[in-house]
Short mmCIF file of C-alpha atoms in Angstrom, two decimals:
data_model
loop_
_atom_site.label_atom_id
_atom_site.label_comp_id
_atom_site.label_asym_id
_atom_site.label_seq_id
_atom_site.Cartn_x
_atom_site.Cartn_y
_atom_site.Cartn_z
CA MET A 1 100.34 53.99 113.73
CA THR A 2 103.98 54.84 113.72
CA ALA A 3 104.93 58.36 113.10
CA VAL A 4 107.24 59.06 109.89
CA ASP A 5 110.58 60.32 111.01
CA PHE A 6 112.81 62.52 109.03
CA ASP A 7 115.99 64.61 109.11
CA GLU A 8 115.29 66.95 106.51
CA LEU A 9 112.51 69.12 105.19
CA LYS A 10 112.92 70.03 101.48
CA VAL A 11 110.76 72.55 99.62
CA ASP A 12 111.62 72.16 95.79
CA ASP A 13 110.47 74.78 93.32
CA VAL A 14 106.90 75.07 94.85
CA SER A 15 104.25 77.31 93.70
CA ARG A 16 100.69 77.51 94.78
CA HIS A 17 97.84 79.29 92.89
CA PHE A 18 94.35 80.41 93.89
CA GLY A 19 92.64 80.57 90.72
CA ARG A 20 94.51 83.23 88.81
CA ARG A 21 96.20 84.64 91.98
CA ARG A 22 99.62 83.39 92.47
CA ALA A 23 100.10 82.88 96.29
CA ILE A 24 103.47 81.22 96.29
CA SER A 25 105.79 81.26 93.40
CA HIS A 26 108.80 79.05 92.56
CA VAL A 27 110.04 78.92 96.41
CA SER A 28 112.89 76.47 97.33
CA PHE A 29 114.71 75.72 100.44
CA SER A 30 115.76 73.05 102.76
CA VAL A 31 115.91 72.82 106.74
CA THR A 32 117.49 70.09 108.69
CA ARG A 33 116.68 68.83 112.20
CA GLY A 34 117.70 71.03 115.04
CA SER A 35 117.16 74.24 113.03
CA LEU A 36 114.87 77.13 113.26
CA LEU A 37 113.97 78.86 110.19
CA GLY A 38 112.24 82.01 110.01
CA LEU A 39 109.62 82.95 107.25
CA LEU A 40 109.65 86.97 107.14
CA GLY A 41 107.68 89.23 104.92
CA PRO A 42 104.85 91.63 104.90
CA ASN A 43 101.06 90.88 105.03
CA GLY A 44 100.16 88.91 101.79
CA ALA A 45 103.90 87.82 101.28
CA GLY A 46 102.38 84.07 101.32
CA LYS A 47 104.02 82.89 104.66
CA SER A 48 100.67 81.47 105.90
CA THR A 49 100.17 79.73 102.54
CA LEU A 50 103.62 78.17 102.60
CA LEU A 51 103.09 77.00 106.28
CA ALA A 52 99.65 75.41 105.02
CA MET A 53 101.53 73.55 102.50
CA LEU A 54 104.26 72.51 104.80
CA ALA A 55 101.40 71.33 107.15
CA THR A 56 99.86 69.22 104.42
CA LEU A 57 96.82 71.33 104.56
CA LEU A 58 97.20 72.51 100.89
CA ARG A 59 98.64 70.87 98.12
CA PRO A 60 101.34 72.78 95.89
CA SER A 61 100.18 73.66 92.43
CA ALA A 62 103.67 72.89 91.29
CA GLY A 63 106.88 71.64 92.81
CA ARG A 64 107.36 68.99 95.73
CA ILE A 65 107.72 69.17 99.44
CA ARG A 66 109.77 66.25 100.74
CA TYR A 67 109.85 65.26 104.43
CA GLY A 68 112.91 63.15 104.42
CA ALA A 69 111.72 60.22 102.06
CA HIS A 70 108.09 61.15 102.28
CA ASP A 71 106.44 63.25 99.53
CA SER A 72 103.61 65.85 100.26
CA ALA A 73 101.79 64.38 97.36
CA THR A 74 100.93 61.27 99.69
CA PRO A 75 100.61 62.86 103.02
CA GLY A 76 98.84 60.35 105.21
CA SER A 77 98.34 59.84 108.85
CA ALA A 78 101.71 58.81 109.62
CA LEU A 79 103.22 61.97 108.22
CA ARG A 80 100.73 64.27 109.72
CA SER A 81 101.80 62.56 113.10
CA ALA A 82 105.19 64.00 112.77
CA ILE A 83 103.79 67.67 112.28
CA GLY A 84 102.66 70.10 114.86
CA VAL A 85 101.02 73.34 114.07
CA LEU A 86 100.38 76.56 115.87
CA GLY A 87 98.23 78.78 113.46
CA HIS A 88 97.24 82.31 113.77
CA ASP A 89 93.86 80.83 115.14
CA LEU A 90 94.50 78.84 118.12
CA PHE A 91 92.67 75.50 117.34
CA LEU A 92 91.23 75.40 120.60
CA TYR A 93 87.46 74.82 121.96
CA PRO A 94 86.55 77.68 124.08
CA GLU A 95 83.85 75.81 125.86
CA LEU A 96 86.25 73.07 127.14
CA THR A 97 88.75 73.41 129.88
CA ALA A 98 92.48 73.60 129.04
CA GLY A 99 92.88 70.06 130.23
CA GLU A 100 90.04 68.89 128.23
CA ASN A 101 91.34 70.48 125.16
CA LEU A 102 94.84 69.04 125.57
CA GLU A 103 93.47 65.57 126.34
CA PHE A 104 91.16 65.53 123.34
CA PHE A 105 94.19 66.40 120.93
CA ALA A 106 96.47 64.05 122.68
CA GLY A 107 93.79 61.43 121.98
CA LEU A 108 93.46 62.26 118.39
CA TYR A 109 97.29 62.07 118.00
CA ALA A 110 97.28 58.56 119.52
CA VAL A 111 99.43 59.66 122.60
CA ALA A 112 99.89 56.69 124.85
CA ASP A 113 98.41 58.37 128.03
CA PRO A 114 96.51 61.43 126.79
CA ARG A 115 95.51 62.46 130.38
CA ALA A 116 99.16 62.27 131.81
CA SER A 117 100.40 64.14 128.70
CA ALA A 118 97.73 66.99 129.07
CA ILE A 119 98.78 67.22 132.86
CA GLU A 120 102.58 67.29 131.68
CA ALA A 121 101.85 69.96 128.99
CA LEU A 122 99.89 72.30 131.42
CA GLN A 123 102.77 72.17 133.67
CA LEU A 124 105.19 73.26 130.89
CA ALA A 125 102.60 76.22 130.05
CA GLY A 126 102.87 77.14 133.61
CA LEU A 127 98.96 76.73 133.86
CA ALA A 128 98.66 73.55 135.82
CA ASP A 129 96.54 75.36 138.31
CA ARG A 130 94.14 76.43 135.58
CA ALA A 131 93.60 73.02 134.38
CA ASP A 132 90.04 72.87 134.87
CA ASP A 133 88.96 76.36 133.72
CA ALA A 134 87.45 76.95 130.32
CA VAL A 135 89.81 78.24 127.83
CA SER A 136 87.28 81.08 127.20
CA SER A 137 88.20 82.57 130.42
CA PHE A 138 91.86 82.80 129.54
CA SER A 139 93.83 85.79 128.38
CA ARG A 140 95.09 85.70 124.63
CA GLY A 141 98.55 85.07 126.02
CA MET A 142 97.42 82.14 128.33
CA ARG A 143 95.47 80.51 125.35
CA GLN A 144 98.56 81.11 123.17
CA ARG A 145 100.54 78.80 125.57
CA VAL A 146 97.95 76.34 125.82
CA ALA A 147 97.66 76.31 121.78
CA LEU A 148 101.39 75.83 121.72
CA GLU A 149 101.41 72.78 124.16
CA ARG A 150 98.49 71.35 121.85
CA ALA A 151 100.93 71.69 118.92
CA LEU A 152 103.52 69.91 120.87
CA ILE A 153 101.60 67.23 122.61
CA HIS A 154 102.63 64.42 120.28
CA ARG A 155 106.38 65.72 120.29
CA PRO A 156 106.26 66.40 116.44
CA ARG A 157 109.45 66.37 114.34
CA LEU A 158 108.37 69.42 112.46
CA LEU A 159 106.68 72.29 114.20
CA LEU A 160 105.06 74.89 112.24
CA LEU A 161 104.10 78.35 113.89
CA ASP A 162 102.29 81.07 112.41
CA GLU A 163 102.86 84.40 114.37
CA PRO A 164 103.40 82.76 117.54
CA PHE A 165 104.31 85.81 119.57
CA THR A 166 100.92 87.50 118.92
CA GLY A 167 99.30 88.58 122.19
CA LEU A 168 102.12 87.56 124.30
CA ASP A 169 103.60 89.92 127.05
CA ASP A 170 107.48 90.39 127.29
CA ALA A 171 107.82 87.42 129.78
CA SER A 172 105.67 85.01 127.93
CA GLY A 173 107.49 86.09 124.66
CA ALA A 174 110.91 85.39 126.28
CA ALA A 175 109.35 81.93 127.67
CA LEU A 176 108.36 81.07 124.15
CA THR A 177 111.69 82.01 122.58
CA ALA A 178 113.35 79.68 125.29
CA ARG A 179 111.06 77.01 124.58
CA LEU A 180 111.82 77.14 120.84
CA ARG A 181 115.53 77.12 121.38
CA ALA A 182 115.08 73.97 123.74
CA LEU A 183 112.84 72.39 120.99
CA ARG A 184 115.79 73.02 118.54
CA GLU A 185 118.18 71.38 121.00
CA THR A 186 115.82 68.19 120.89
CA GLY A 187 116.27 67.87 117.29
CA ALA A 188 112.93 69.54 116.13
CA ILE A 189 112.74 71.41 113.00
CA VAL A 190 111.06 74.66 113.73
CA VAL A 191 109.63 76.87 110.99
CA LEU A 192 108.08 80.11 112.06
CA ALA A 193 106.50 82.99 110.24
CA THR A 194 106.64 86.16 112.17
CA HIS A 195 106.35 89.87 111.96
CA ASP A 196 108.09 90.24 115.26
CA LEU A 197 111.51 90.97 114.43
CA ASP A 198 112.62 91.95 117.64
CA LEU A 199 111.59 88.74 119.49
CA ALA A 200 113.04 86.69 116.37
CA GLU A 201 116.37 88.41 116.84
CA GLY A 202 119.03 86.30 117.52
CA LEU A 203 116.59 83.04 117.65
CA LEU A 204 116.71 82.13 113.84
CA ASP A 205 119.28 79.88 112.22
CA ARG A 206 118.09 81.06 108.92
CA ALA A 207 115.63 83.50 107.65
CA ILE A 208 113.83 83.60 104.33
CA PHE A 209 112.38 86.86 103.30
CA LEU A 210 109.17 86.65 101.24
CA ARG A 211 107.31 89.18 99.26
CA ASP A 212 104.45 88.70 96.85
CA GLY A 213 104.90 85.06 97.04
CA ARG A 214 108.34 85.10 95.88
CA MET A 215 111.43 84.25 97.92
CA LEU A 216 113.60 87.70 97.84
CA ASP A 217 116.45 86.49 100.09
CA THR A 218 117.83 83.74 102.59
CA VAL A 219 120.22 84.73 105.25
CA GLU A 220 122.03 82.34 107.53
CA ARG A 221 122.12 83.24 111.12
CA PRO A 222 120.68 86.79 110.59
CA ASP A 223 122.07 89.58 113.06
CA GLY A 224 120.53 93.07 112.74
CA LEU A 225 117.23 91.48 111.62
CA ARG A 226 115.34 94.65 111.39
CA SER A 227 117.97 96.30 109.20
CA THR A 228 118.35 93.24 107.15
CA TYR A 229 114.78 93.06 106.63
CA ARG A 230 114.51 96.65 105.44
CA GLY A 231 117.28 96.16 103.12
CA VAL A 232 115.88 93.04 101.56
CA MET A 233 112.25 94.67 101.51
CA SER A 234 113.52 97.85 99.47
CA ARG A 235 115.03 95.96 96.80
CA PRO A 236 113.13 96.16 93.46
CA HIS A 237 110.62 93.30 92.65
CA ALA A 238 112.83 91.63 89.89
CA THR A 239 115.44 90.92 92.26
CA THR A 240 114.62 87.53 93.74
CA VAL A 241 116.76 84.70 94.70
CA ALA A 242 115.83 83.07 91.54
CA GLY A 243 116.20 86.21 89.69
CA ARG A 244 119.66 86.90 90.81
CA GLY A 245 120.86 83.38 89.93
CA ALA A 246 119.50 83.79 86.29
CA MET B 1 91.62 53.48 116.01
CA PHE B 2 88.60 54.31 113.80
CA ALA B 3 85.98 53.64 116.87
CA ARG B 4 88.55 55.74 119.29
CA VAL B 5 88.45 58.81 116.99
CA VAL B 6 84.52 58.53 116.60
CA TRP B 7 84.17 58.36 120.16
CA LEU B 8 86.69 61.23 120.96
CA VAL B 9 84.88 63.65 118.36
CA LEU B 10 81.44 62.57 119.51
CA ARG B 11 82.31 63.03 123.21
CA LYS B 12 84.00 66.37 122.45
CA ASP B 13 80.95 67.61 120.61
CA LEU B 14 78.55 66.46 123.40
CA MET B 15 80.66 68.12 126.01
CA VAL B 16 80.81 71.37 124.11
CA GLU B 17 76.98 71.35 123.54
CA VAL B 18 76.49 70.42 127.35
CA ARG B 19 78.40 73.47 128.49
CA SER B 20 76.78 75.92 126.03
CA LEU B 21 73.28 74.31 125.27
CA GLU B 22 73.29 76.73 122.34
CA ILE B 23 72.30 74.20 119.76
CA ALA B 24 69.67 72.69 121.91
CA TYR B 25 68.12 75.89 122.94
CA THR B 26 68.06 77.39 119.44
CA THR B 27 66.86 74.27 117.61
CA LEU B 28 64.37 73.16 120.15
CA PHE B 29 62.94 76.72 120.22
CA PHE B 30 62.78 76.85 116.44
CA ALA B 31 61.22 73.57 116.04
CA VAL B 32 58.47 74.36 118.69
CA SER B 33 57.68 77.65 117.31
CA CYS B 34 57.39 75.81 113.77
CA VAL B 35 54.73 73.07 115.15
CA LEU B 36 52.85 75.92 117.17
CA VAL B 37 52.47 77.89 113.84
CA PHE B 38 51.30 74.77 111.97
CA ALA B 39 49.02 73.78 114.68
CA PHE B 40 47.35 77.32 114.75
CA ALA B 41 47.16 77.29 111.01
CA LEU B 42 45.83 73.60 110.53
CA VAL B 43 43.91 72.52 113.45
CA GLN B 44 40.41 73.94 112.89
CA GLU B 45 37.70 73.68 115.61
CA GLY B 46 39.90 71.13 117.21
CA ARG B 47 40.05 68.93 113.97
CA PRO B 48 43.56 68.25 112.65
CA PRO B 49 44.15 67.51 109.14
CA GLU B 50 44.52 63.81 108.29
CA ASP B 51 48.06 62.61 108.45
CA GLY B 52 49.09 66.23 109.13
CA ALA B 53 50.90 65.17 112.38
CA ALA B 54 53.51 63.15 110.24
CA GLY B 55 54.25 65.93 107.96
CA ILE B 56 54.57 68.60 110.63
CA LEU B 57 56.81 66.29 112.59
CA TRP B 58 59.32 65.71 109.73
CA ILE B 59 59.12 69.28 108.45
CA SER B 60 60.10 70.42 112.02
CA ILE B 61 62.97 67.98 112.21
CA ALA B 62 64.29 69.11 108.85
CA PHE B 63 64.20 72.74 109.76
CA ALA B 64 65.51 72.34 113.17
CA GLY B 65 68.35 69.96 111.70
CA THR B 66 69.38 72.47 109.07
CA LEU B 67 69.92 75.01 111.87
CA ALA B 68 71.92 72.48 114.20
CA LEU B 69 74.08 71.57 111.13
CA GLY B 70 74.90 75.12 110.45
CA ARG B 71 75.80 76.03 114.13
CA ALA B 72 77.67 72.82 114.62
CA PHE B 73 80.19 73.61 111.91
CA GLU B 74 80.09 77.27 112.59
CA ARG B 75 81.56 76.40 116.00
CA GLU B 76 84.33 74.54 114.36
CA ARG B 77 85.11 77.55 111.87
CA GLN B 78 85.33 80.11 115.00
CA SER B 79 88.53 78.85 116.33
CA GLU B 80 89.48 76.93 113.01
CA THR B 81 89.33 73.77 115.09
CA LEU B 82 87.84 71.89 111.82
CA ARG B 83 91.45 72.80 110.54
CA ALA B 84 93.05 71.16 113.60
CA LEU B 85 90.88 67.67 113.23
CA MET B 86 91.91 67.86 109.58
CA LEU B 87 95.46 68.20 110.68
CA ALA B 88 95.37 65.22 113.11
CA PRO B 89 96.50 61.87 112.01
CA ALA B 90 92.97 60.49 112.49
CA ALA B 91 91.10 58.90 109.78
CA ARG B 92 88.88 61.55 108.26
CA PRO B 93 86.05 59.43 107.78
CA ALA B 94 86.14 58.77 111.53
CA ILE B 95 85.79 62.46 112.09
CA TYR B 96 82.86 62.68 109.89
CA VAL B 97 81.14 59.89 111.86
CA GLY B 98 81.89 61.57 115.11
CA LYS B 99 80.45 64.61 113.91
CA LEU B 100 77.44 62.87 112.28
CA LEU B 101 76.83 60.93 115.73
CA GLY B 102 76.81 64.30 117.64
CA ILE B 103 74.32 65.79 115.17
CA VAL B 104 72.16 62.69 115.35
CA ALA B 105 72.18 62.79 119.11
CA LEU B 106 71.23 66.30 119.36
CA LEU B 107 68.21 66.10 116.79
CA VAL B 108 66.93 62.70 118.39
CA ALA B 109 67.00 64.47 122.00
CA GLY B 110 64.94 67.34 120.06
CA GLU B 111 62.46 64.71 118.69
CA MET B 112 61.69 63.57 122.27
CA VAL B 113 60.17 66.77 122.96
CA LEU B 114 58.54 67.40 119.67
CA VAL B 115 56.73 63.91 119.40
CA PRO B 116 54.60 64.38 122.60
CA LEU B 117 54.11 68.10 121.59
CA ILE B 118 52.87 67.17 118.05
CA ALA B 119 50.83 64.39 119.70
CA LEU B 120 49.07 66.53 121.94
CA LEU B 121 48.34 69.44 119.44
CA PHE B 122 47.33 67.33 116.57
CA GLN B 123 45.54 64.69 118.56
CA ALA B 124 47.66 61.99 116.93
CA PRO B 125 48.46 58.50 118.37
CA LEU B 126 52.16 59.15 117.77
CA LEU B 127 53.21 57.32 121.06
CA ALA B 128 50.98 54.21 120.33
CA ARG B 129 53.74 52.45 118.84
CA PRO B 130 56.71 53.84 120.50
CA VAL B 131 59.39 51.22 119.39
CA TRP B 132 58.43 51.53 115.69
CA LEU B 133 58.45 55.26 115.87
CA ALA B 134 61.83 55.58 117.47
CA VAL B 135 63.20 53.10 114.74
CA ILE B 136 61.78 55.42 111.96
CA LEU B 137 62.87 58.63 113.66
CA VAL B 138 66.48 57.40 114.25
CA THR B 139 66.60 55.80 110.63
CA GLY B 140 65.34 59.19 108.93
CA THR B 141 67.39 61.52 111.11
CA VAL B 142 70.63 59.39 110.06
CA GLY B 143 69.87 59.76 106.39
CA PHE B 144 69.00 63.56 106.76
CA ALA B 145 72.03 64.14 109.06
CA ALA B 146 74.48 62.07 106.77
CA VAL B 147 73.95 64.32 103.96
CA GLY B 148 73.83 67.51 106.10
CA THR B 149 76.98 66.79 107.90
CA LEU B 150 78.93 66.39 104.60
CA PHE B 151 77.36 69.63 103.07
CA ALA B 152 77.86 71.59 106.34
CA ALA B 153 81.54 70.45 106.46
CA MET B 154 81.96 71.40 103.11
CA LEU B 155 80.47 74.82 102.98
CA VAL B 156 82.29 75.87 106.35
CA ARG B 157 84.62 78.11 104.34
CA ALA B 158 81.85 79.30 101.88
CA ARG B 159 80.80 82.91 102.52
CA SER B 160 77.22 82.30 101.70
CA ARG B 161 77.25 79.00 103.66
CA ASP B 162 73.79 79.74 105.49
CA VAL B 163 72.05 80.16 102.31
CA LEU B 164 73.92 77.25 100.41
CA LEU B 165 73.23 74.77 103.14
CA PRO B 166 69.51 74.45 102.90
CA VAL B 167 69.49 74.93 98.98
CA LEU B 168 71.74 72.09 98.50
CA LEU B 169 70.41 69.75 101.43
CA TYR B 170 66.60 69.99 100.81
CA PRO B 171 66.59 68.54 97.26
CA ILE B 172 68.77 65.73 98.11
CA THR B 173 67.17 64.79 101.36
CA VAL B 174 63.63 65.04 100.14
CA PRO B 175 63.41 61.42 99.56
CA VAL B 176 64.36 60.63 103.19
CA ILE B 177 61.64 63.25 104.44
CA ILE B 178 58.92 61.76 102.23
CA ALA B 179 59.77 58.13 103.33
CA GLY B 180 59.89 59.41 106.92
CA VAL B 181 56.51 61.00 106.60
CA ARG B 182 54.90 58.07 104.95
CA ALA B 183 56.25 55.72 107.45
CA THR B 184 55.27 57.82 110.34
CA ALA B 185 51.72 58.28 108.66
CA ALA B 186 51.33 54.51 108.22
CA LEU B 187 52.06 54.10 111.93
CA LEU B 188 49.17 56.67 112.89
CA GLN B 189 46.54 54.41 111.09
CA PRO B 190 44.20 52.64 113.34
CA ASP B 191 45.16 49.45 111.60
CA VAL B 192 48.64 49.47 110.77
CA ASP B 193 49.32 48.18 107.25
CA GLY B 194 52.57 46.23 108.05
CA GLU B 195 53.34 45.74 104.29
CA ILE B 196 53.41 49.70 103.69
CA LEU B 197 55.18 50.40 106.85
CA ARG B 198 58.00 47.91 105.90
CA PHE B 199 58.21 49.25 102.35
CA TRP B 200 58.74 52.79 103.51
CA PHE B 201 61.33 51.72 106.32
CA ALA B 202 63.26 49.58 103.99
CA LEU B 203 63.34 52.68 101.52
CA LEU B 204 64.77 54.61 104.65
CA VAL B 205 67.36 52.13 105.57
CA CYS B 206 68.37 52.06 101.69
CA PHE B 207 68.91 55.98 101.83
CA ASP B 208 71.15 55.51 104.88
CA VAL B 209 73.19 53.10 103.39
CA VAL B 210 73.55 55.01 100.29
CA PHE B 211 73.98 58.36 101.77
CA VAL B 212 76.54 57.15 104.48
CA THR B 213 78.59 55.20 101.96
CA LEU B 214 78.72 58.01 99.93
CA ALA B 215 79.55 60.59 102.57
CA LEU B 216 82.32 58.42 103.91
CA TRP B 217 83.78 57.95 100.50
CA THR B 218 83.70 61.63 99.67
CA PHE B 219 84.58 63.36 102.97
CA GLU B 220 88.37 63.13 102.66
CA PRO B 221 88.79 64.40 99.15
CA LEU B 222 86.19 67.02 99.70
CA MET B 223 87.92 68.24 102.94
CA THR B 224 91.34 68.31 101.07
CA ASP B 225 92.43 71.60 99.94
#
């Protein structure tokens, strides 16, 4: 199986409803390879739903998501092998060791040498000496590092991160920031949803502000993220990107 | 690729179980308790009811199996690892088969304890024809677990999954349990009627084929969205 490769992720007027509740409403944006996009907004803004749709876990109720020439309507294995996801939950088996977890997922993603990839990933996470320890014995920060390597073990083109800074101390947060910058240099498309504006400061190529499932604004290379966030979120409901254009 | 994914999922499930022994202990304790209650209730003055052993064996398997199915998927829900499996570029039917084989392996291991216990308490010649008994047990267990694995995976996000699983599972698997009971009861006769045994066994095989085929066909769409 050959992974799909693409240079651009395009979200075109995407909406998602759960019954009568509208989780995402008419969101559009595109992001090219070598870019880091931030989804910012309060709880319930629709960030995780949008990430789930980008990950092909949810289908849009309306609109299209395009991964280069590929459409989200026909996800398939080849497209999924080009996507890495670090969710709010870490997708790790606590009973298994860090090495076993990474080896299992490397095998699922048909990585050529799962064991060697797992060892390399643990070295990158700075946990090579804990390879044989059960994940249940790890701190939240250590689990987060293993989970990031799990998401990256198949070298995805598109990396989706939901609150990746949760539970990380300052040093680990800085290490993650450096890792994300390095990934951007290698041509990955990184989309991250976060509340941690301080750690995201200076990291994002573009920030998309969401509230109640609507896209309020998009800012290129945002500086002073916290003040920008306050300014955007204090706008009245009607002032969305689509609304301003209308 | 299909077989490799099946093996990876199966091996992972067995490794997790060997480390925790959570499902093995709980299902075995539950099944043994069930057998003991039936033994105290039904064996009067050392005389067990006719064909009682076959019924008790399959009731214990069904109850313990429901418990095992619930726990196996609760584990995947706790760390959202089922979501990770769905995100992987692996064929989803292969993931289903891996989970199914893991459940079957656990139930068969439990049956290896239940069979001698029931044979002893109900004075039943369950071990007189061990090969036939093993074949019937495995065939029936596959049919029961095929439906159970599908439903347990479907219900993993439902709030009332613990209640819904048996409510949905038992009516559909009743034919498997009846065929299993009748085939096992046929084996316990002093003179085994080969024709009756083959009839119930063929029915079990038919149920397996239908249930596994339907589950393979529906697992991907049911697990999407």
